[in-house]
mmCIF file of C-alpha atoms in Angstrom:
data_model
loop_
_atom_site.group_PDB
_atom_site.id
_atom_site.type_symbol
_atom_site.label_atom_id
_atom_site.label_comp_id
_atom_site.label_asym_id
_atom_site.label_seq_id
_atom_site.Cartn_x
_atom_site.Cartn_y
_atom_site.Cartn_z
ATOM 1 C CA UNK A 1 103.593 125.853 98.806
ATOM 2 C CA UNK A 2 101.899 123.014 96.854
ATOM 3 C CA UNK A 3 101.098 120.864 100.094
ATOM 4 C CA UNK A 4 99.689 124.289 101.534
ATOM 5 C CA UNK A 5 97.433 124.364 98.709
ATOM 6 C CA UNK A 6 96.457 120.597 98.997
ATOM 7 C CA UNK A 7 95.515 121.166 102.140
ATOM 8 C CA UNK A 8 93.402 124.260 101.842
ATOM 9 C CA UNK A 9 91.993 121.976 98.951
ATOM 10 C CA UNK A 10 90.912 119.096 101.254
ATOM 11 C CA UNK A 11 89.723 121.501 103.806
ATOM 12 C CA UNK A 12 87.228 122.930 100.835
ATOM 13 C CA UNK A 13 85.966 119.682 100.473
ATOM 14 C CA UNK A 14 85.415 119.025 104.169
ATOM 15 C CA UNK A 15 83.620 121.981 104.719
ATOM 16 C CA UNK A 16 81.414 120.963 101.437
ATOM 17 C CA UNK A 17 80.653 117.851 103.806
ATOM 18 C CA UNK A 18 79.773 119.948 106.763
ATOM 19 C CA UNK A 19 77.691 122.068 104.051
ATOM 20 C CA UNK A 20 75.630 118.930 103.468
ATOM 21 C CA UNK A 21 75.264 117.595 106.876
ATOM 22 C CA UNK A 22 73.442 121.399 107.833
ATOM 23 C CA UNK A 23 71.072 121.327 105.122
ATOM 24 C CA UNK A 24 70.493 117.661 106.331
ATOM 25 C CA UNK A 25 69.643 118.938 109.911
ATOM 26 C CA UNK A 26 68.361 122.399 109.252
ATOM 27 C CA UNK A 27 71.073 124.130 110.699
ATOM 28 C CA UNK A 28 73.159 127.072 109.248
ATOM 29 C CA UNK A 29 76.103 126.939 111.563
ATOM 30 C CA UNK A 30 78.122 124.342 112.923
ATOM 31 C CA UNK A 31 80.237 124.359 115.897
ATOM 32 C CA UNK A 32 83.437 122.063 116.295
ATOM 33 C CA UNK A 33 84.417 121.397 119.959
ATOM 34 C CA UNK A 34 85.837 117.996 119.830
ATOM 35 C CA UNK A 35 89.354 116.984 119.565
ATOM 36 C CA UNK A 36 88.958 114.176 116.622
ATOM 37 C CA UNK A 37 86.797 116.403 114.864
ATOM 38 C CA UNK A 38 88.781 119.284 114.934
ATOM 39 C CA UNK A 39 91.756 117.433 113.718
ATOM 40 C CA UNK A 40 89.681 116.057 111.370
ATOM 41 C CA UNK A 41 88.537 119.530 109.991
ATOM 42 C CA UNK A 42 92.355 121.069 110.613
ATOM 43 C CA UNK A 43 94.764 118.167 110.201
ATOM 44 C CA UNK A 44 96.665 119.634 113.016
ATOM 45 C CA UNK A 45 97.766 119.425 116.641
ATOM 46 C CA UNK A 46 94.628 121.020 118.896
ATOM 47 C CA UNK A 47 95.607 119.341 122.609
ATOM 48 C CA UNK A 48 97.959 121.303 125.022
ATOM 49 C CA UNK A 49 98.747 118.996 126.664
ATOM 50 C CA UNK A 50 98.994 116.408 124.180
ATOM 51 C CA UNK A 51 96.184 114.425 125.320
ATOM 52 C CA UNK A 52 92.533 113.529 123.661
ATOM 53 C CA UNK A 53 90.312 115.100 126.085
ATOM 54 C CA UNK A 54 90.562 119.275 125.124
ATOM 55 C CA UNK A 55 91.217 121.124 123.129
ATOM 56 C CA UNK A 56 92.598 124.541 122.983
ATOM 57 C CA UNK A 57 90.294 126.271 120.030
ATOM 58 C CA UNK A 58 87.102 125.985 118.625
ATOM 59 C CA UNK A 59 86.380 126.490 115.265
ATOM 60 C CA UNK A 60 82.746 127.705 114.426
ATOM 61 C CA UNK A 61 81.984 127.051 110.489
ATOM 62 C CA UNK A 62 79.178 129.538 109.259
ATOM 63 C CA UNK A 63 77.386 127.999 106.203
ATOM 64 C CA UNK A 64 75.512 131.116 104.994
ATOM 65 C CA UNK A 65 76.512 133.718 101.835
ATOM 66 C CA UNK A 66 79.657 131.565 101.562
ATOM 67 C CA UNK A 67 81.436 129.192 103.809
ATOM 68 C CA UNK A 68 83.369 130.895 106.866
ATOM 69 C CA UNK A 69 86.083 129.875 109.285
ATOM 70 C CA UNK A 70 86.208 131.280 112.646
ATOM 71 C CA UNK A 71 88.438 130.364 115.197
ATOM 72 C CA UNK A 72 88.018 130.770 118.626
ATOM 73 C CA UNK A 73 90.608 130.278 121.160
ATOM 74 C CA UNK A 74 93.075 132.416 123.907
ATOM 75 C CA UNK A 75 95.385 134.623 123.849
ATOM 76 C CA UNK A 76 97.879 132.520 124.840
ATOM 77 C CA UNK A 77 97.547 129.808 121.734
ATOM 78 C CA UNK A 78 96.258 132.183 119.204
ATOM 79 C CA UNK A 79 100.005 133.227 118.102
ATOM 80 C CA UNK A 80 100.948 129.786 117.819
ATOM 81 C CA UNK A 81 98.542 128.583 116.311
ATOM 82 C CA UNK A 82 98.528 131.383 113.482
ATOM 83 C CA UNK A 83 102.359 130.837 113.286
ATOM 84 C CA UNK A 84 102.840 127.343 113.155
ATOM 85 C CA UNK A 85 99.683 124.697 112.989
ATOM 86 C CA UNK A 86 97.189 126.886 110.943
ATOM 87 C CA UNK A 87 99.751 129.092 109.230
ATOM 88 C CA UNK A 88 98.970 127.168 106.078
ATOM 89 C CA UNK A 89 95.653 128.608 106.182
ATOM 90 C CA UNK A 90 96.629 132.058 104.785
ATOM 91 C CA UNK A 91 96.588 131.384 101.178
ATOM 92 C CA UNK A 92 95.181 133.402 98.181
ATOM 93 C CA UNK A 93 91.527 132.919 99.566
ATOM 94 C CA UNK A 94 90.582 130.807 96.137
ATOM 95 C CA UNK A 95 90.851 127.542 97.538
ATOM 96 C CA UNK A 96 90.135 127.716 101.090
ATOM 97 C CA UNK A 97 86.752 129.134 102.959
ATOM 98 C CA UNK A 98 87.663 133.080 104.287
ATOM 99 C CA UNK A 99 88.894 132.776 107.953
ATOM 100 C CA UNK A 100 88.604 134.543 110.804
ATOM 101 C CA UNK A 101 89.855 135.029 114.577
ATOM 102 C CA UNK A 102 88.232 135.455 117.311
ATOM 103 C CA UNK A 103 90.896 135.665 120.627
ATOM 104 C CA UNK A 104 89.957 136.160 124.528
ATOM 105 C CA UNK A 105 91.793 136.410 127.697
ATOM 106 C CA UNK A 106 93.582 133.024 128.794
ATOM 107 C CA UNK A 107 91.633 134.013 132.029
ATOM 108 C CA UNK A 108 87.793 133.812 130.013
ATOM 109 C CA UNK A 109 85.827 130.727 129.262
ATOM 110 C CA UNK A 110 85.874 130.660 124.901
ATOM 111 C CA UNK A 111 82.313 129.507 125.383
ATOM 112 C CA UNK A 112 81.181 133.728 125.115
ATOM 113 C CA UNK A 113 83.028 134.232 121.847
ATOM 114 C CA UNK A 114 80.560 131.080 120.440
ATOM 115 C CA UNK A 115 77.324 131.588 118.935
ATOM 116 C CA UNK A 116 74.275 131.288 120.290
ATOM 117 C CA UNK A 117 70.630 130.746 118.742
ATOM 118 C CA UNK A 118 69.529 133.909 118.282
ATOM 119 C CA UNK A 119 69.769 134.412 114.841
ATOM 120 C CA UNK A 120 71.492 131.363 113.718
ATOM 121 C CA UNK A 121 70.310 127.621 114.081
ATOM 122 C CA UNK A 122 73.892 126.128 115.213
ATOM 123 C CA UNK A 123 74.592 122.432 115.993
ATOM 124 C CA UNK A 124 77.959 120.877 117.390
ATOM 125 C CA UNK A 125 79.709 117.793 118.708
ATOM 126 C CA UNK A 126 79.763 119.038 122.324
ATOM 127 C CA UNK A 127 77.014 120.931 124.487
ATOM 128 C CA UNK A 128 76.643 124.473 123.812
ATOM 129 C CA UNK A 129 73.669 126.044 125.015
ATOM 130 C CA UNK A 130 70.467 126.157 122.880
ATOM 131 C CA UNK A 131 72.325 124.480 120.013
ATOM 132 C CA UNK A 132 71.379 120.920 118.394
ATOM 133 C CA UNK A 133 73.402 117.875 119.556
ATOM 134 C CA UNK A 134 75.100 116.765 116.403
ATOM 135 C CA UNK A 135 77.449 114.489 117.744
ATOM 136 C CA UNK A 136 76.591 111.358 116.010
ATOM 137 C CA UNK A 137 76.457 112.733 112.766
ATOM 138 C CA UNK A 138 80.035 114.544 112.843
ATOM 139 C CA UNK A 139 81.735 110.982 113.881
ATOM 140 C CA UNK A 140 79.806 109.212 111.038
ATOM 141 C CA UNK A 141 81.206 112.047 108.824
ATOM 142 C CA UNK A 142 84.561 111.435 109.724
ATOM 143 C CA UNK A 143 84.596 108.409 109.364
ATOM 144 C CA UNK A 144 85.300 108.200 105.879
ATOM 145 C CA UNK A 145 88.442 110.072 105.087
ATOM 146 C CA UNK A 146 89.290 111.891 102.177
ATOM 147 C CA UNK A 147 91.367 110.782 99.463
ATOM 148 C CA UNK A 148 94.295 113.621 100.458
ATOM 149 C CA UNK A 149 93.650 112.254 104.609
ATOM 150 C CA UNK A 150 94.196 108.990 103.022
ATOM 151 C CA UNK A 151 97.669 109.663 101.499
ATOM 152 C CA UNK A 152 98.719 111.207 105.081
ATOM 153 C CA UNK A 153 97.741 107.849 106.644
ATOM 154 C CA UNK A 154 99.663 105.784 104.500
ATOM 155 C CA UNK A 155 102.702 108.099 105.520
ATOM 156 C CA UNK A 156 101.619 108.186 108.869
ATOM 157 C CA UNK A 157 101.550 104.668 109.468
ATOM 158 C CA UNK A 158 104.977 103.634 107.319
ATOM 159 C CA UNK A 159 106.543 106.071 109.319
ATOM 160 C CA UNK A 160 105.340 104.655 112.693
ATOM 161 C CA UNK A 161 106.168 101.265 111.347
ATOM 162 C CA UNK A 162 110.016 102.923 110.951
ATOM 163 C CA UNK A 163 109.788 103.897 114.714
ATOM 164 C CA UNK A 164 109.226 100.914 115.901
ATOM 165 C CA UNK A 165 111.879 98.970 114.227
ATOM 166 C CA UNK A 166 114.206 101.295 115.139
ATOM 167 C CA UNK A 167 113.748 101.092 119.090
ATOM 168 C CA UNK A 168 113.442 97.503 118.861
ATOM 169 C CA UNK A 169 116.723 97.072 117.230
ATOM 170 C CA UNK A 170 117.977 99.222 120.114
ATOM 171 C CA UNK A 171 116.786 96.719 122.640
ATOM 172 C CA UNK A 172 118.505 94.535 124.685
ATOM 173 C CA UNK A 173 117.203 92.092 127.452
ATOM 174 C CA UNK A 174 118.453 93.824 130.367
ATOM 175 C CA UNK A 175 116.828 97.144 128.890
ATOM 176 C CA UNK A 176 113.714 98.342 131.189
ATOM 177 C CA UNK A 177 110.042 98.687 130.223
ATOM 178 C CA UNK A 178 110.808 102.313 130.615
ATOM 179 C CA UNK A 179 114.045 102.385 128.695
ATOM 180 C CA UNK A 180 112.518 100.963 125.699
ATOM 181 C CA UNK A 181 108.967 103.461 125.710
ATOM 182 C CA UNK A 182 111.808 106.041 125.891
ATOM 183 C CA UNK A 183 113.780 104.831 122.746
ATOM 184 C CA UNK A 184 110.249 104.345 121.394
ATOM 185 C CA UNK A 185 108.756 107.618 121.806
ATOM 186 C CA UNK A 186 111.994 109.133 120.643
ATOM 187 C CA UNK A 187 112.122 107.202 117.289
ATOM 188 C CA UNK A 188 108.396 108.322 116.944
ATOM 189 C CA UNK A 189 109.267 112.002 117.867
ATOM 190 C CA UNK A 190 111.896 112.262 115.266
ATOM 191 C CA UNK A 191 109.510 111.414 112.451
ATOM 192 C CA UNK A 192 107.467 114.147 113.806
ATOM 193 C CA UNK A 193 104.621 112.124 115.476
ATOM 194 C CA UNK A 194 103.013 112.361 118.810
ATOM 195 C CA UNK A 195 103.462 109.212 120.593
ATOM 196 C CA UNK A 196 99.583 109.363 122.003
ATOM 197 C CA UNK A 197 99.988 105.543 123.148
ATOM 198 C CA UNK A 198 102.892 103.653 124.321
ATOM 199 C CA UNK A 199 103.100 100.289 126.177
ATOM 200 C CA UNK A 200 105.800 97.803 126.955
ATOM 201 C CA UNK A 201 106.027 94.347 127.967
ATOM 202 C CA UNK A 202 108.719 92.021 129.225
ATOM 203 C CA UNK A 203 108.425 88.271 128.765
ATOM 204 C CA UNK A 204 106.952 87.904 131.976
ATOM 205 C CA UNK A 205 104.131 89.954 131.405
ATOM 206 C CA UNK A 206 102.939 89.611 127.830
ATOM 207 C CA UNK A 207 100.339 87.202 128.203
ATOM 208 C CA UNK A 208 98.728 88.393 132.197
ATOM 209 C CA UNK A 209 98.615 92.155 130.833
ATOM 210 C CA UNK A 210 97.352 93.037 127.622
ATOM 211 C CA UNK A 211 97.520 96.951 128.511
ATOM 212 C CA UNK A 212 101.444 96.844 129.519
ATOM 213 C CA UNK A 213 102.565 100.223 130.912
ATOM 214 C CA UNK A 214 105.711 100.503 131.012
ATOM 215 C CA UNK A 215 107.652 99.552 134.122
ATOM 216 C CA UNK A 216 111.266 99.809 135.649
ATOM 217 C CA UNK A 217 111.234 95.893 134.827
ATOM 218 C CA UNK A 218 113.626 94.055 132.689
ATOM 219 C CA UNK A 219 112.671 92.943 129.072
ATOM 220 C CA UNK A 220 113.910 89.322 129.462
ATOM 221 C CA UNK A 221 113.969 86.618 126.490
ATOM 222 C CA UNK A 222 111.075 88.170 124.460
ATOM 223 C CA UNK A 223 109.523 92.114 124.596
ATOM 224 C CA UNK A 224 106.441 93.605 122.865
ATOM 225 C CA UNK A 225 106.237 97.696 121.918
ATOM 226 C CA UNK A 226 102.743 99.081 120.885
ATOM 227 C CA UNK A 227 102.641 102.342 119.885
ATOM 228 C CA UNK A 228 100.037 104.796 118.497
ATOM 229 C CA UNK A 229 101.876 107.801 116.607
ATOM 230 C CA UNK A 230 99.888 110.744 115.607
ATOM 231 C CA UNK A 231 100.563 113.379 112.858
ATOM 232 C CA UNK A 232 98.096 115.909 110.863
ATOM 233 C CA UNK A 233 95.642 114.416 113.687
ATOM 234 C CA UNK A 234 95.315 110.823 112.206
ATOM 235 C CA UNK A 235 96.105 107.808 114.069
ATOM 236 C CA UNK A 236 98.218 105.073 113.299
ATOM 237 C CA UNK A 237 98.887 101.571 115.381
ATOM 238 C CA UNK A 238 101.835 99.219 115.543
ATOM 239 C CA UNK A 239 103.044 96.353 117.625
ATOM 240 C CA UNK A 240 106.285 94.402 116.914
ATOM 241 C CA UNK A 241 107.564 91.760 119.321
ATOM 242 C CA UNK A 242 111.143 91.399 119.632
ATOM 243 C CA UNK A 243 112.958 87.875 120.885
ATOM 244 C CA UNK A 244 116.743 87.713 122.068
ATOM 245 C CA UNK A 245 116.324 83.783 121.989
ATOM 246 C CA UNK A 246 115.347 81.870 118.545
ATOM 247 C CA UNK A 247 111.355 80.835 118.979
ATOM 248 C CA UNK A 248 110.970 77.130 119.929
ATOM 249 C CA UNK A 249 108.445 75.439 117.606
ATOM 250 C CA UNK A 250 105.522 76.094 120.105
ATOM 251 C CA UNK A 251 105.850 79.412 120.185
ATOM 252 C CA UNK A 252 106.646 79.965 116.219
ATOM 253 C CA UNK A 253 103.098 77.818 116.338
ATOM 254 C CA UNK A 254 101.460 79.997 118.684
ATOM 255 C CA UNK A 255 102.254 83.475 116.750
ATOM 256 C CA UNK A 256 101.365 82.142 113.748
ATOM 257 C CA UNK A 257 98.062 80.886 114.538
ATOM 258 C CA UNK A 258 97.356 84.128 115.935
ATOM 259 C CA UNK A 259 97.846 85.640 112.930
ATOM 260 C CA UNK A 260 95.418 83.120 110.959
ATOM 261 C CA UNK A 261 93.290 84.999 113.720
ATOM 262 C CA UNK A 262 93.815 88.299 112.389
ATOM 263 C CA UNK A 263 93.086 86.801 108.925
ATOM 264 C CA UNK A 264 89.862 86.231 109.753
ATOM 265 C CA UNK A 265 89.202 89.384 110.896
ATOM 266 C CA UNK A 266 91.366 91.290 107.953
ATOM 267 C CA UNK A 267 89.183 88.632 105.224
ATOM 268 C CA UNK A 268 86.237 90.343 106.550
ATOM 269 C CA UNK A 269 86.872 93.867 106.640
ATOM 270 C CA UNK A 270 85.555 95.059 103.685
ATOM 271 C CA UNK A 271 82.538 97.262 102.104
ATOM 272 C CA UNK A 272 79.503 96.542 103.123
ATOM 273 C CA UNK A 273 80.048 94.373 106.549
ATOM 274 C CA UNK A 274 78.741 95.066 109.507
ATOM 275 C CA UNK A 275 81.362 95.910 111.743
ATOM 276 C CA UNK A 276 79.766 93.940 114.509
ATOM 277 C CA UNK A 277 80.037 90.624 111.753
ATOM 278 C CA UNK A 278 83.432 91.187 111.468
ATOM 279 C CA UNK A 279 84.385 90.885 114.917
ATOM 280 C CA UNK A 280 81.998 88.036 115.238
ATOM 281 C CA UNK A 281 84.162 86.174 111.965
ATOM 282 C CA UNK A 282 87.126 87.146 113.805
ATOM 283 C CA UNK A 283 86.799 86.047 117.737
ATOM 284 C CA UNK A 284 84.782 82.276 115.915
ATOM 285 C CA UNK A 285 88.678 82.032 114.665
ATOM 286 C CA UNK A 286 90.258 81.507 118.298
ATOM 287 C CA UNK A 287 88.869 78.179 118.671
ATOM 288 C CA UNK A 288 89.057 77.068 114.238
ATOM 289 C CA UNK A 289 93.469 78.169 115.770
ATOM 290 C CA UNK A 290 93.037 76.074 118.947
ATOM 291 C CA UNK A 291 93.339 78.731 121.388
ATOM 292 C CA UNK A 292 90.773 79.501 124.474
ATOM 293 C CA UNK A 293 86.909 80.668 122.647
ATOM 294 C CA UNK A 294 86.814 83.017 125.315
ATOM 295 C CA UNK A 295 90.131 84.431 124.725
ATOM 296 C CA UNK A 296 88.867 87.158 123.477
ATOM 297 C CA UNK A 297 86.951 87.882 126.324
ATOM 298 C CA UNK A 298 90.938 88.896 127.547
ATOM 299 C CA UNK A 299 91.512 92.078 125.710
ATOM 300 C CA UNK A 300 89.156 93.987 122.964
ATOM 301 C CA UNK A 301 89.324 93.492 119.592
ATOM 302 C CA UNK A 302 90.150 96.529 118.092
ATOM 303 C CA UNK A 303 88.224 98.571 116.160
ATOM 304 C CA UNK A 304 87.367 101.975 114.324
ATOM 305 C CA UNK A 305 90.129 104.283 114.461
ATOM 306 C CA UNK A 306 92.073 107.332 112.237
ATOM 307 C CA UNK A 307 91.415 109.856 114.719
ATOM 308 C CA UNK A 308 91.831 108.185 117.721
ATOM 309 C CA UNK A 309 93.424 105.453 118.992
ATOM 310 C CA UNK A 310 90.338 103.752 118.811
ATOM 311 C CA UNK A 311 86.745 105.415 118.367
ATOM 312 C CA UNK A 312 85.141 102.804 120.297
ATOM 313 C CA UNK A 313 86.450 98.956 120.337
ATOM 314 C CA UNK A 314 84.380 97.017 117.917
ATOM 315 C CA UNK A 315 82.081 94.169 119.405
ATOM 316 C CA UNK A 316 79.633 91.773 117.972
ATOM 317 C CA UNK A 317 76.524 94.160 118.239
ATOM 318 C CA UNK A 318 78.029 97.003 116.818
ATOM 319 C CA UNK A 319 76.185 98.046 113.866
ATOM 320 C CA UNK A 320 78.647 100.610 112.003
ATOM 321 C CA UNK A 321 78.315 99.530 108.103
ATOM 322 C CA UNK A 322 81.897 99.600 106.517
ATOM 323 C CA UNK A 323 82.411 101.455 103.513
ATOM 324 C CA UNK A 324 85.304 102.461 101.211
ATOM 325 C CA UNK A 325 87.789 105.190 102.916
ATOM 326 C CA UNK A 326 87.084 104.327 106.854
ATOM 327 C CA UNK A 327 89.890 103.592 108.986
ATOM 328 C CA UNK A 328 89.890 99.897 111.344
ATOM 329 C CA UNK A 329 92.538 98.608 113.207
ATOM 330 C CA UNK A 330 92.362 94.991 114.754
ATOM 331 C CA UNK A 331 94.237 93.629 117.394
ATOM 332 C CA UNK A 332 93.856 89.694 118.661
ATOM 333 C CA UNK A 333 95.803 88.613 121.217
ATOM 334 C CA UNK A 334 96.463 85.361 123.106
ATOM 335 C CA UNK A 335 99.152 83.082 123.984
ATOM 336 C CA UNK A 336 101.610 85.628 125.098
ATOM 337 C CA UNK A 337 101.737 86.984 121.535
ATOM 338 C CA UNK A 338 99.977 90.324 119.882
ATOM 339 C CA UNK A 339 99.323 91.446 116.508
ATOM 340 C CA UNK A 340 98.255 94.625 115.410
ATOM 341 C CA UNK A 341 97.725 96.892 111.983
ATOM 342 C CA UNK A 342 95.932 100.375 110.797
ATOM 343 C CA UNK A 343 93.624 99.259 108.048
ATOM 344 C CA UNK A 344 91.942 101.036 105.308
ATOM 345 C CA UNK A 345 89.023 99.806 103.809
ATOM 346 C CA UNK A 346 89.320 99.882 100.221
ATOM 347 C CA UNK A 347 86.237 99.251 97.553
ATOM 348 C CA UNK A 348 88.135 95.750 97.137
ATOM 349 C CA UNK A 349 88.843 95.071 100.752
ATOM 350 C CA UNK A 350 91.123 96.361 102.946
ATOM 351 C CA UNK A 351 94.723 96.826 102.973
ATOM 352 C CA UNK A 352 96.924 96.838 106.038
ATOM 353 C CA UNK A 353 99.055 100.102 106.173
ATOM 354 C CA UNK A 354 101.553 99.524 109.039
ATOM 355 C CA UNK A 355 104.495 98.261 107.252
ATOM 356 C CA UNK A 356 107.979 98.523 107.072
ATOM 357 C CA UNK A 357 110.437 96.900 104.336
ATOM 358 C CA UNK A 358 113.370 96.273 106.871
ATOM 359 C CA UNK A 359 111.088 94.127 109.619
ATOM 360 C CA UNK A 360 110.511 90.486 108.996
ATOM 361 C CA UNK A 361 107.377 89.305 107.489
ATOM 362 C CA UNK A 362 105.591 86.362 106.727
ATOM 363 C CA UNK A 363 102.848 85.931 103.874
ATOM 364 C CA UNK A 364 99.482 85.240 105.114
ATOM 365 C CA UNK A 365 96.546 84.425 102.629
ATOM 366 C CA UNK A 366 98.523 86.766 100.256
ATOM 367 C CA UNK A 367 99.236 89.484 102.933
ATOM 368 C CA UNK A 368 102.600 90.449 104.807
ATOM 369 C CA UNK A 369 102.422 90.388 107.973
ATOM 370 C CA UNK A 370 105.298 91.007 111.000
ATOM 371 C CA UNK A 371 106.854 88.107 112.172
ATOM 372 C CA UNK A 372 109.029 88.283 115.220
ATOM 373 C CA UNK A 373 112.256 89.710 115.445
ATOM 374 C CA UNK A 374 115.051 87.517 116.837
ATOM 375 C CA UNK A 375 118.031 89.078 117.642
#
């Protein structure tokens, strides 16, 4: 199938990437242990259970006479994983490295079937005896996503966007916290994403919690749904607040201030900036709105994401250098009201990907952003 062979494409140029970072760091093998990378290198689902702390293969790239695939993993995910997540990787053999399996008992550590230094010079993302810590260098790699991982995140957050709507337009005020992360994760589910992060917040919690897990608590006059949906391993964000009662003048005031917050951050976010700038143009723009200078202080930022929620959230000394092709996603909050987007960084900017035609939106410095939905 054609987006078989796109993918087997993108993986070739991947593994040209990992080609370079060897000869880089003298090494002729490279081992991929982590989850982000792996769904980097895969563009798949590696976590049973779907979480972000293991995953159930290994993939061990051999750089030598030819780029080679082998994966590693257990009897008991090997035949799903052949049938369903990395069935796309038995094409012709012209545009994809050679791969090969390597399966062990459910009941044996895959850490055997993974080579060791004698005769290779291997590096990876997690420890593995005698091999070089390359850690840093494979989340600097993926960074920067490739034009075909860039077409899946535009997809991956419109769809998200969709999710979203559609549970808040199920809402009502007597729903529950729990209720709504259930219409939420469904609506995500049914576009064939993972929801990987899901919070809700009645009115009487949106400004005290930042982090709202969902309780058996009512909604009330105003909710907020944040959801990270995951598909081909990418990230995307999304919050949308949702009001039963029309905004009183304050509180239209108070959102949109916020989002001349997230201006500042989203005016920054471009090429060349210092991710550490950024965030220090964006939190100086709580007190040019007239909110708290420390509110900040209250809840992160945001900050690098695409493979995770968020790689690490962003602060003033963090020295990351934006380029073209990396992934941010901001989040200010204050005042009771949140805003949050999955933004590319484009070689004229950046452009916010979390949309969707059917919410409300208001223009901002040229940019649509949500507004909130009264119902």
């Amino acid at each position: 199938m054609a987006d078989d062979s796109a993918r087997r494409a993108d993986l070739r140029d991947k593994v040209a990437r990992l080609a370079e970072l060897a000869a880089r760091r003298g090494v002729d093998t490279i081992v991929l242990r982590d989850p982000a990378a792996l769904t980097w290198l895969l563009g798949c689902r590696v976590n049973v259970p779907q979480t972000l702390d293991a995953a159930c293969l290994d993939v061990v790239v051999h750089l030598t006479d030819g780029p080679r695939l082998r994966i590693v993993t257990n009897a008991i995910e090997a035949p799903r994983l052949r049938d369903t997540e990395l069935a796309w990787l038995d094409g012709d053999g012209v545009d994809a490295p050679g791969t090969s399996w390597s399966v062990v008992p459910w009941w044996e550590a895959r850490d055997a079937a993974l080579p060791t230094t004698s005769g290779a010079s291997v590096g990876t993302d997690r420890p593995l005896d005698g091999a070089r810590d390359l850690s840093a260098d494979l989340r600097a790699l993926r960074r920067t996503l490739t034009p075909h991982q860039a077409v899946q995140l535009r997809d991956v957050a419109a769809d998200t966007a969709a999710a979203a709507s559609e549970a808040a337009l199920g809402l009502e005020p007597t729903t529950s916290e729990y209720a709504a992360a259930g219409l939420l994760a469904s609506a995500l589910l049914r576009r064939g994403l993972d929801p990987v992060v899901l919070l809700v917040g009645g009115v009487d919690r949106l400004d005290a919690h930042r982090h709202p897990l969902p309780t058996a608590a009512a909604l009330g006059r105003r909710g907020m749904l944040v959801a990270c949906g995951r598909r081909h391993g990418l990230v995307a964000s999304v919050t949308r607040i949702v009001s039963f009662a029309p905004l009183t003048t304050a509180e239209q005031d108070g959102y949109r201030r916020l989002l001349a917050v997230e201006q500042a951050f989203l005016d920054a976010t471009r090429p060349g900036a210092r991710l550490g700038d950024v965030v220090a143009t964006g939190t100086a723009a709580y007190s040019a709105h007239d909110f708290d200078p420390h509110e900040w202080h209250r809840h992160h930022q945001g900050g690098p994401t695409g493979w995770q929620p968020r790689e690490f959230p962003a602060d003033p000394g963090s020295d990351v250098v934006l380029d073209a092709g990396q992934v941010v996603a901001w989040n200010p909050s204050g005042g009771g009201w949140k805003v949050e987007d999955t933004t590319l960084v484009t070689p004229s900017g950046c452009e916010p990907l979390v949309h969707d035609p059917t919410w409300p939106t208001l223009a901002v410095a040229g940019r649509l952003r949500p507004d909130v939905l009264v119902r």
